[in-house]
Each structure stands twice: as C-alpha cells, then as structure tokens.
Coordinates of C-alpha atoms and ligand atoms in Angstrom, one line a residue:
M1298 CA 33.7 5.7 -40.9
S1299 CA 30.4 6.2 -39.5
S1300 CA 27.3 4.1 -40.9
P1301 CA 23.2 3.7 -40.1
S1302 CA 24.0 0.3 -37.9
P1303 CA 21.4 -2.5 -39.2
E1304 CA 21.8 -4.0 -35.6
W1305 CA 21.2 -1.0 -33.8
P1306 CA 18.8 1.9 -35.5
G1307 CA 19.4 5.6 -34.5
F1308 CA 23.0 4.5 -33.1
A1309 CA 26.1 5.6 -36.0
E1310 CA 28.4 2.7 -35.9
K1311 CA 31.8 2.0 -36.7
A1312 CA 33.6 -1.1 -36.3
E1313 CA 36.4 -2.7 -37.5
V1314 CA 39.1 -6.1 -37.2
A1315 CA 42.6 -6.3 -37.8
P1316 CA 43.7 -7.9 -40.3
D1317 CA 45.9 -10.4 -39.3
G1318 CA 43.7 -11.9 -37.2
V1319 CA 44.1 -14.1 -34.1
L1320 CA 47.4 -15.4 -32.7
S1321 CA 47.2 -18.2 -29.6
G1322 CA 49.7 -17.5 -26.8
R1323 CA 49.1 -13.7 -26.5
R1324 CA 47.3 -12.0 -23.1
I1325 CA 44.0 -11.4 -24.7
V1326 CA 41.6 -8.4 -22.9
L1327 CA 37.9 -8.1 -23.4
G1328 CA 37.1 -4.0 -22.6
I1329 CA 34.6 -2.3 -22.3
E1330 CA 33.3 1.8 -21.7
S1331 CA 30.2 3.2 -21.5
S1332 CA 30.7 5.7 -18.9
C1333 CA 29.4 9.0 -20.9
D1334 CA 27.7 8.5 -24.6
E1335 CA 29.5 6.1 -26.3
T1336 CA 29.0 2.6 -26.4
A1337 CA 31.8 0.2 -27.1
V1338 CA 33.7 -2.9 -26.7
A1339 CA 37.0 -4.3 -27.7
L1340 CA 39.2 -7.1 -28.3
V1341 CA 42.6 -6.0 -27.5
A1342 CA 45.9 -8.2 -27.2
D1343 CA 49.2 -8.1 -25.1
D1344 CA 51.3 -7.2 -28.3
R1345 CA 48.5 -4.2 -29.4
T1346 CA 46.8 -5.4 -31.9
I1347 CA 42.9 -4.2 -31.5
I1348 CA 41.5 -7.7 -32.3
A1349 CA 38.2 -6.4 -32.5
Q1350 CA 36.3 -3.2 -31.4
A1351 CA 33.0 -1.4 -31.7
I1352 CA 31.7 1.4 -30.5
A1353 CA 28.0 2.9 -30.9
S1354 CA 27.5 6.7 -30.5
Q1355 CA 24.3 8.2 -29.4
D1356 CA 25.1 11.1 -30.8
A1357 CA 21.2 11.5 -32.2
E1358 CA 20.0 10.4 -29.4
H1359 CA 21.1 13.3 -27.4
A1360 CA 22.0 15.9 -31.1
P1361 CA 17.6 17.4 -29.7
Y1362 CA 19.2 19.1 -25.9
G1363 CA 22.0 20.0 -27.0
G1364 CA 24.0 18.1 -25.1
V1365 CA 24.0 14.4 -23.3
V1366 CA 20.8 13.5 -21.5
P1367 CA 22.1 10.8 -18.5
E1368 CA 18.9 8.8 -18.1
I1369 CA 18.7 8.1 -22.2
A1370 CA 22.4 7.6 -21.6
A1371 CA 22.0 5.4 -19.9
R1372 CA 18.9 3.6 -21.7
A1373 CA 20.8 3.3 -24.9
H1374 CA 23.9 1.4 -23.2
V1375 CA 21.5 -0.8 -21.6
E1376 CA 20.3 -2.0 -25.9
V1377 CA 23.3 -1.7 -27.3
L1378 CA 25.7 -3.7 -24.6
A1379 CA 25.7 -6.9 -24.3
P1380 CA 24.8 -7.5 -27.9
M1381 CA 27.5 -5.6 -28.9
V1382 CA 29.6 -8.3 -26.6
R1383 CA 28.9 -11.1 -28.8
R1384 CA 29.4 -9.2 -32.0
V1385 CA 32.9 -7.9 -31.1
L1386 CA 33.8 -11.5 -29.8
A1387 CA 32.6 -12.7 -33.2
D1388 CA 34.6 -10.8 -35.1
G1389 CA 37.5 -11.4 -33.1
G1390 CA 36.7 -15.0 -33.8
M1391 CA 36.5 -15.9 -30.1
T1392 CA 35.0 -17.2 -27.5
L1393 CA 34.6 -15.9 -23.6
A1394 CA 36.7 -18.8 -23.1
D1395 CA 39.6 -17.1 -24.8
V1396 CA 39.9 -14.3 -23.9
D1397 CA 41.7 -13.3 -20.4
A1398 CA 40.4 -10.7 -18.0
I1399 CA 37.2 -8.3 -18.8
A1400 CA 38.1 -4.9 -18.4
A1401 CA 35.5 -1.6 -17.8
T1402 CA 35.4 2.2 -17.4
A1403 CA 34.4 2.1 -13.1
G1404 CA 34.3 5.5 -13.4
P1405 CA 34.4 8.8 -13.3
G1406 CA 31.1 9.2 -15.4
L1407 CA 27.6 9.7 -15.9
I1408 CA 26.8 6.7 -12.9
G1409 CA 23.8 5.6 -15.0
G1410 CA 26.1 4.6 -17.8
V1411 CA 28.8 3.4 -15.7
M1412 CA 26.9 1.1 -13.4
V1413 CA 25.2 -1.1 -17.2
G1414 CA 29.1 -1.3 -18.2
L1415 CA 31.0 -2.4 -15.2
V1416 CA 27.2 -4.4 -14.2
T1417 CA 27.9 -6.1 -17.8
A1418 CA 31.6 -6.7 -17.3
K1419 CA 30.6 -8.5 -13.7
A1420 CA 28.1 -10.6 -15.4
L1421 CA 31.1 -12.2 -18.2
A1422 CA 33.4 -11.9 -15.4
L1423 CA 31.2 -14.1 -13.4
A1424 CA 29.8 -16.3 -16.1
G1425 CA 33.7 -17.2 -17.6
D1426 CA 35.5 -17.5 -14.2
K1427 CA 37.7 -14.7 -15.3
P1428 CA 38.9 -12.1 -13.8
L1429 CA 36.6 -8.5 -14.2
L1430 CA 39.6 -5.4 -13.8
A1431 CA 37.4 -1.9 -12.6
I1432 CA 39.3 0.9 -14.9
N1433 CA 39.8 4.6 -14.0
H1434 CA 38.2 6.0 -17.4
L1435 CA 41.1 8.8 -17.1
E1436 CA 43.4 6.0 -16.8
G1437 CA 42.2 4.6 -20.2
H1438 CA 42.8 8.2 -21.9
A1439 CA 46.1 8.7 -19.6
L1440 CA 47.5 5.4 -21.6
S1441 CA 45.7 5.3 -25.2
P1442 CA 49.1 7.0 -26.8
R1443 CA 51.2 3.7 -25.5
L1444 CA 49.0 1.7 -27.5
A1445 CA 49.2 3.7 -30.3
D1446 CA 53.1 4.0 -30.2
A1447 CA 55.3 0.7 -28.7
D1448 CA 57.4 3.9 -28.2
L1449 CA 56.3 6.5 -26.4
A1450 CA 58.1 6.1 -22.7
F1451 CA 57.5 7.3 -18.9
P1452 CA 57.0 9.8 -18.2
Y1453 CA 55.1 12.3 -20.3
L1454 CA 52.9 15.7 -19.7
L1455 CA 49.7 14.3 -21.2
L1456 CA 46.8 17.3 -21.9
L1457 CA 43.8 15.3 -21.5
A1458 CA 41.1 17.1 -22.8
S1459 CA 37.4 15.9 -23.7
G1460 CA 33.9 17.1 -23.1
G1461 CA 33.7 15.8 -19.6
H1462 CA 37.8 16.2 -18.3
C1463 CA 40.7 19.2 -18.8
Q1464 CA 43.7 18.3 -16.9
I1465 CA 47.5 18.5 -17.1
L1466 CA 49.3 15.6 -15.8
E1467 CA 52.6 13.7 -15.4
V1468 CA 51.7 10.3 -16.3
R1469 CA 55.4 8.8 -14.7
G1470 CA 54.0 5.2 -15.3
V1471 CA 51.6 2.6 -14.8
G1472 CA 49.2 3.9 -12.1
N1473 CA 51.5 6.9 -11.2
Y1474 CA 50.0 10.0 -11.8
R1475 CA 50.4 13.6 -10.9
R1476 CA 47.8 16.3 -11.2
L1477 CA 49.3 19.8 -12.9
A1478 CA 46.1 21.4 -13.7
T1479 CA 42.6 20.8 -14.3
T1480 CA 39.7 23.5 -15.0
I1481 CA 38.0 25.5 -12.8
D1482 CA 35.1 25.3 -14.4
D1483 CA 34.0 23.9 -17.9
A1484 CA 35.9 21.6 -19.9
L1485 CA 37.8 23.2 -23.2
G1486 CA 35.6 20.4 -24.6
E1487 CA 32.5 21.6 -23.2
A1488 CA 33.0 24.9 -24.0
F1489 CA 33.2 24.4 -27.9
D1490 CA 30.0 22.9 -27.4
K1491 CA 28.3 25.6 -25.6
T1492 CA 29.6 27.9 -27.8
A1493 CA 28.2 26.1 -30.4
K1494 CA 24.7 26.0 -29.0
I1495 CA 24.5 30.0 -29.0
L1496 CA 25.7 30.1 -32.3
G1497 CA 23.0 27.3 -32.9
L1498 CA 25.6 25.4 -34.8
G1499 CA 24.3 21.8 -33.0
Y1500 CA 25.4 18.5 -31.0
P1501 CA 28.4 17.7 -30.6
G1502 CA 29.5 21.1 -31.7
G1503 CA 33.7 21.2 -31.4
P1504 CA 34.1 20.1 -35.2
A1505 CA 31.0 22.4 -36.2
V1506 CA 32.7 25.0 -34.2
E1507 CA 36.2 24.4 -35.9
R1508 CA 34.9 24.2 -39.2
L1509 CA 32.4 27.5 -38.3
A1510 CA 36.5 29.4 -37.9
R1511 CA 38.3 28.7 -40.7
E1512 CA 36.0 31.5 -42.4
G1513 CA 36.2 33.8 -39.9
D1514 CA 38.6 36.3 -37.8
P1515 CA 40.9 34.8 -35.2
Y1516 CA 40.7 38.5 -33.5
G1517 CA 37.5 39.8 -34.8
V1518 CA 36.2 40.0 -31.1
D1519 CA 37.4 40.9 -28.5
L1520 CA 37.2 37.7 -26.2
P1521 CA 38.9 36.9 -22.5
R1522 CA 41.7 34.7 -21.8
P1523 CA 40.9 33.3 -18.2
L1524 CA 43.0 32.8 -16.2
K1525 CA 46.0 33.2 -18.2
G1526 CA 48.9 34.9 -16.6
S1527 CA 48.3 32.7 -13.4
K1528 CA 50.5 30.9 -11.6
E1529 CA 48.8 27.9 -10.9
P1530 CA 48.8 26.1 -14.9
H1531 CA 44.5 25.6 -14.4
F1532 CA 42.4 26.4 -16.6
S1533 CA 39.0 27.8 -16.9
F1534 CA 36.6 28.7 -19.3
A1535 CA 32.7 30.1 -17.9
G1536 CA 33.8 33.6 -18.6
L1537 CA 35.2 33.0 -22.0
K1538 CA 32.3 30.9 -23.2
S1539 CA 29.9 33.6 -21.1
A1540 CA 31.6 36.6 -23.3
V1541 CA 30.9 35.2 -26.2
L1542 CA 27.1 34.8 -25.6
R1543 CA 27.1 38.2 -24.5
A1544 CA 29.3 39.7 -27.9
N1545 CA 26.7 37.4 -29.9
D1546 CA 23.5 38.7 -28.2
S1547 CA 25.0 42.3 -29.2
G1548 CA 24.1 41.5 -33.2
L1549 CA 27.2 42.9 -33.9
H1550 CA 29.3 39.7 -35.7
K1551 CA 29.3 37.8 -37.9
P1552 CA 28.9 33.7 -36.5
A1553 CA 32.5 32.8 -38.3
D1554 CA 34.2 35.7 -36.3
L1555 CA 32.6 34.3 -33.2
A1556 CA 34.0 31.1 -33.5
A1557 CA 37.2 32.3 -35.2
S1558 CA 37.7 34.5 -31.7
F1559 CA 36.3 31.9 -29.0
Q1560 CA 38.9 29.0 -30.7
Q1561 CA 41.5 31.9 -30.4
A1562 CA 41.3 32.9 -26.9
A1563 CA 40.6 29.1 -26.0
M1564 CA 44.3 28.2 -27.7
D1565 CA 45.8 31.2 -26.5
C1566 CA 44.5 29.9 -22.9
V1567 CA 45.9 26.1 -23.1
I1568 CA 49.2 27.1 -24.8
D1569 CA 50.0 29.4 -21.4
R1570 CA 48.1 27.2 -18.8
T1571 CA 50.6 24.5 -20.6
S1572 CA 53.6 26.8 -21.0
R1573 CA 52.9 27.0 -17.0
A1574 CA 52.6 23.0 -15.9
L1575 CA 55.6 22.3 -18.5
E1576 CA 57.8 24.6 -16.6
R1577 CA 56.8 22.2 -13.7
A1578 CA 57.1 18.8 -14.8
Q1579 CA 60.0 17.2 -14.6
G1580 CA 61.9 15.1 -16.7
M1581 CA 59.4 14.7 -19.5
T1582 CA 60.2 12.8 -22.8
A1583 CA 56.8 13.9 -24.6
L1584 CA 54.1 16.7 -24.6
V1585 CA 51.1 14.6 -25.1
V1586 CA 47.5 14.9 -26.5
A1587 CA 44.4 12.8 -26.4
G1588 CA 40.8 13.3 -25.3
G1589 CA 37.9 14.7 -27.8
V1590 CA 39.7 18.1 -28.6
A1591 CA 42.1 16.3 -30.1
A1592 CA 40.9 16.4 -33.3
N1593 CA 41.1 20.1 -33.3
A1594 CA 44.0 21.0 -35.8
S1595 CA 45.1 24.0 -34.3
L1596 CA 45.1 22.6 -31.0
R1597 CA 47.3 20.0 -31.8
D1598 CA 49.5 23.2 -34.1
A1599 CA 49.8 24.8 -31.5
L1600 CA 50.7 21.8 -29.1
E1601 CA 53.7 20.4 -31.5
A1602 CA 54.9 24.2 -31.0
L1603 CA 55.2 24.6 -28.3
A1604 CA 56.3 20.7 -27.4
V1605 CA 59.3 21.6 -30.0
K1606 CA 59.9 24.0 -28.4
H1607 CA 60.6 22.7 -25.4
G1608 CA 62.9 20.2 -27.3
L1609 CA 59.9 17.7 -27.0
E1610 CA 58.3 14.9 -28.8
F1611 CA 55.0 15.1 -29.6
A1612 CA 52.7 12.7 -29.9
A1613 CA 48.8 12.8 -30.0
P1614 CA 47.1 9.1 -30.7
P1615 CA 44.9 8.3 -34.0
M1616 CA 41.6 10.1 -33.5
K1617 CA 39.3 7.3 -32.5
L1618 CA 41.8 6.0 -29.6
C1619 CA 40.9 9.8 -28.2
T1620 CA 37.7 10.5 -28.1
D1621 CA 36.0 7.5 -26.3
N1622 CA 36.5 4.0 -27.0
A1623 CA 36.7 0.1 -25.4
A1624 CA 40.2 -0.1 -27.0
M1625 CA 41.6 2.2 -25.0
I1626 CA 39.9 0.4 -21.3
A1627 CA 41.0 -3.1 -22.7
W1628 CA 44.5 -1.5 -22.7
A1629 CA 44.4 -0.2 -20.2
G1630 CA 44.0 -3.6 -18.2
Q1631 CA 46.8 -5.1 -19.9
E1632 CA 49.6 -2.2 -18.8
R1633 CA 47.8 -2.9 -15.3
L1634 CA 48.0 -6.3 -15.7
G1635 CA 51.5 -6.2 -17.8
A1636 CA 52.8 -3.7 -13.9
G1637 CA 52.0 -6.3 -11.8
L1638 CA 48.7 -3.9 -9.8
V1639 CA 46.3 -6.9 -10.4
E1640 CA 45.2 -9.0 -7.8
P1641 CA 45.5 -12.5 -8.1
G1642 CA 42.3 -13.4 -9.4
G1643 CA 41.0 -9.7 -10.2
D1644 CA 39.1 -6.7 -8.6
P1645 CA 36.2 -7.9 -6.1
L1646 CA 32.8 -8.6 -8.0
S1647 CA 31.6 -6.2 -5.7
I1648 CA 33.5 -2.5 -6.9
A1649 CA 31.0 0.2 -7.4
A1650 CA 30.8 2.4 -9.6
R1651 CA 32.3 5.3 -8.9
P1652 CA 31.1 8.9 -10.6
R1653 CA 34.1 11.1 -9.5
W1654 CA 37.5 8.9 -9.5
P1655 CA 40.5 11.5 -9.7
L1656 CA 43.9 9.7 -10.8
D1657 CA 46.2 11.7 -8.7
P1658 CA 44.7 11.2 -4.9
E1659 CA 47.1 13.4 -3.7
A1660 CA 46.2 16.7 -5.6
E1661 CA 44.5 19.4 -3.9
A1662 CA 41.3 20.4 -4.9
V1663 CA 40.4 23.8 -7.1
R1664 CA 38.2 26.2 -5.7
G1665 CA 35.4 25.9 -8.1
A1666 CA 36.6 22.7 -9.9
G1667 CA 33.8 19.6 -7.5
V1668 CA 31.9 19.5 -10.4
K1669 CA 34.3 17.9 -12.5
A1670 CA 36.4 14.2 -12.2
Ligands
LIG1745 O1 36.6 12.1 -25.7 P1 35.3 12.9 -25.9 O2 34.9 12.2 -27.3 O3 34.0 12.3 -24.9 C1 34.0 12.9 -23.7 O4 34.5 12.2 -22.5 O5 33.7 14.1 -23.9 O6 35.1 14.1 -26.4 C2 33.9 14.7 -27.3 C3 34.5 16.3 -26.4 C4 33.1 17.3 -27.2 O7 33.2 17.8 -26.4 C5 33.5 17.4 -29.0 O8 32.7 19.1 -28.9 C6 35.0 18.3 -28.5 O9 35.4 16.3 -28.3 N1 35.9 18.3 -30.1 C7 36.0 18.8 -30.1 C8 36.5 18.8 -32.2 N2 35.8 17.6 -31.6 C9 35.3 16.8 -31.0 N3 36.1 20.1 -29.9 C10 37.1 20.9 -30.7 N4 37.2 20.9 -32.2 C11 37.1 19.6 -32.9 N5 37.8 19.1 -33.5
LIG1746 ZN1 36.7 10.4 -22.4

C-alpha cells in the first residue's frame, strides 16, 4: 500500500477513494490527524463511508533517531497538511462547501504537531463557515471499531495499545469512558520500539520484533512479567525493556530468542492485566483492541482466546484504522454530532491544543503514570 509520494517527497503515501463516490444528503465530516508522526486527512460520511483519505507517514524522517523527534514531526506536518486537504477534497469530488464540519485532533499528543492540525482546521472552519470539532485523539481510537463495524454496540472493553498509549477503557457510549488501567511507565508499542532499538532492528520496531520473534524461542530467555498478578489492572513495561537490555549485553542470547522472549513476556502481561480488567468491567458486549500494536498477530490471537473464554465477541478494526489515521477523527466527530454532544456552531475557534487530555477525567492518577496521556 505504501509507495514514495510524488507530491510529498520523502514521505510514504497511502490514498484511496470510495468506489461509490459521493451521494448527496449525507452528513460529511472532514477529519485531520497530526498528533504524532502521521499526517492524515479524511472525508467520512455519517453512513460510515470513508469517501477519501490520505496518510503521509514520517517514518523515514525519524528512523535515523530511533524514535519520533517532535520538532521534525511538527515541521513535516506543516509541509504536508494543506496540500493534503486540497488533494483529499479533490479525490472525494468535493469542495469545502460540501463539508458539514471540520474535525481535528486537539490532543493529547506532541503539542507542535497537534497545533499544526488544529490551526489548519480552524482556518478551514473560518474560511468555510463550518463548525469546528475539537477531537480527543484517544476518543478517535476508542470509537474507531464502530466505524468498521456498524453492529458493535456499547459498552465494550477496549485495549488501546500504541506507541504513545496503553490503556484499558470501558467504552460505555460516546463521550462516556471509564479508564480501568493505564501504564505506569512505557506504552506497549514503546516497549516494542525500545526492544527493536536494543536489538538493532530500526524504527518503528514493532513489526521487526514480531518478525524476528517467529524464529526464536519464546521461553529461551528468562524475562520478568512486571505487575503480573497485581490487584489493579495497570501495566508496566520499563523493567521488561531493561531486562532485555541486560540480557542482550550479556552476549549469551541469540537476537531471535530475545525478541521472542520479550514478545511472550509482554503478551503474558497484557493477557493477565486485561483479565483483571474484565473482572471489573460490567456488562461488556465485546473485547476490542485498537492502536498500532493491534497489528501484532500474537496479541490478536491471545486477546481473541481471552474473549472466547469470557463469552465475549472479539473485534479488531482493520489495520489502517488501528494505526493513527484521520478517518477515526472524522468518525469521532460524526459520533459526537450524532449523540448531540456538539454545541450549535461547534467548538469555539479559541480552543487550545492540549498535550494531555485524559478520556476519563475521573480516573485516579497512577503513581509513575504522569508522563503518559
Ligand atoms: O497507533 P500508532 O500508529 O501510533 C501511535 O499513536 O503511537 O502505533 C505505532 C506503534 C509503534 O510503537 C509500533 O512499533 C507498534 O505500534 N506496532 C507494533 C506492530 N506494528 C506496529 N507493535 C508490535 N507488533 C506489530 N506488528
Ligand atoms: Zn494514536
């Protein structure tokens, strides 16, 4: 799907247009995502059609540094975003006049990037006299499974696992979330990325670790399972990463065994923690996974088995909706409009970008978790 972009040299590009084109009479939301290292724009209708979308990944820009460099990310969003809006509108056979609302990620995320997306959305809202919808990026992830699956009903238990987030949420309804767990240090994707860095596998590390793990012994290296068995369903991965570093430095282990043993330890933690969260969740219809790490086949398989054990449906949106994208932001806008949660005229144009923005404002602070959204 990825190919070098002629319009945005240096960026991988993915673009698509719905085969049925545009029907009239639908509510159309234009979505913008720029909170991390993906610049994305999408047009999504209230009947769940993704009319057109584009994603430019900055992987190549950040690869030399082994992680996302915020300043580079913000500059790259500036270069790409406005022409991408024009291009997606053209792909959808539309102009700004055909759009009913402009949705953009307003946080949480890398603040420079969030500001680029939000200011672009404000400019479009102002120029087109359209309502602005300031979207919580985590709400985009949380509702993305319903864009893919019209039958997925509330409430469901969501494991949101990406490079920046690792949370378990009861998704009770639009704008109604109860956070059952978060990480007290690293996110799961971050642990994959750091392990990849230790093993010299490049960035982003998750897919590379998963590939190498297939050739290794998942029990070949003795690694810790942080917080396994603990009462609260929170996560911790920093100690696991440090143990991988020490084991690698010892020179006693094959990289494939390290990758496989890391992945096994991480999965054991995820399943133990999610089981604990399931004990606390009330009346869930399904177990759902979203975020970039949902690409991992062992994670999907293990969660599906857990869902079956608990008599729950299992859902994982298609990968293009799991990793950061603008369709989920536009869809969250549609859901908020549909649920009557948007003030007439939309959110104020003075609204600020937020580096932190918890989905569940009631969630208790967890010791050590202050750095993660
Ligand atoms: O959702 P996403 O695209 O961006 C963030 O919001 O962070 O997630 C990217 C994260 C990275 O940490 C990446 O290493 C991880 O998802 N990831 C994977 C796999 N594919 C992507 N982790 C494990 N196994 C994979 N196959
Ligand atoms: Zn994300």
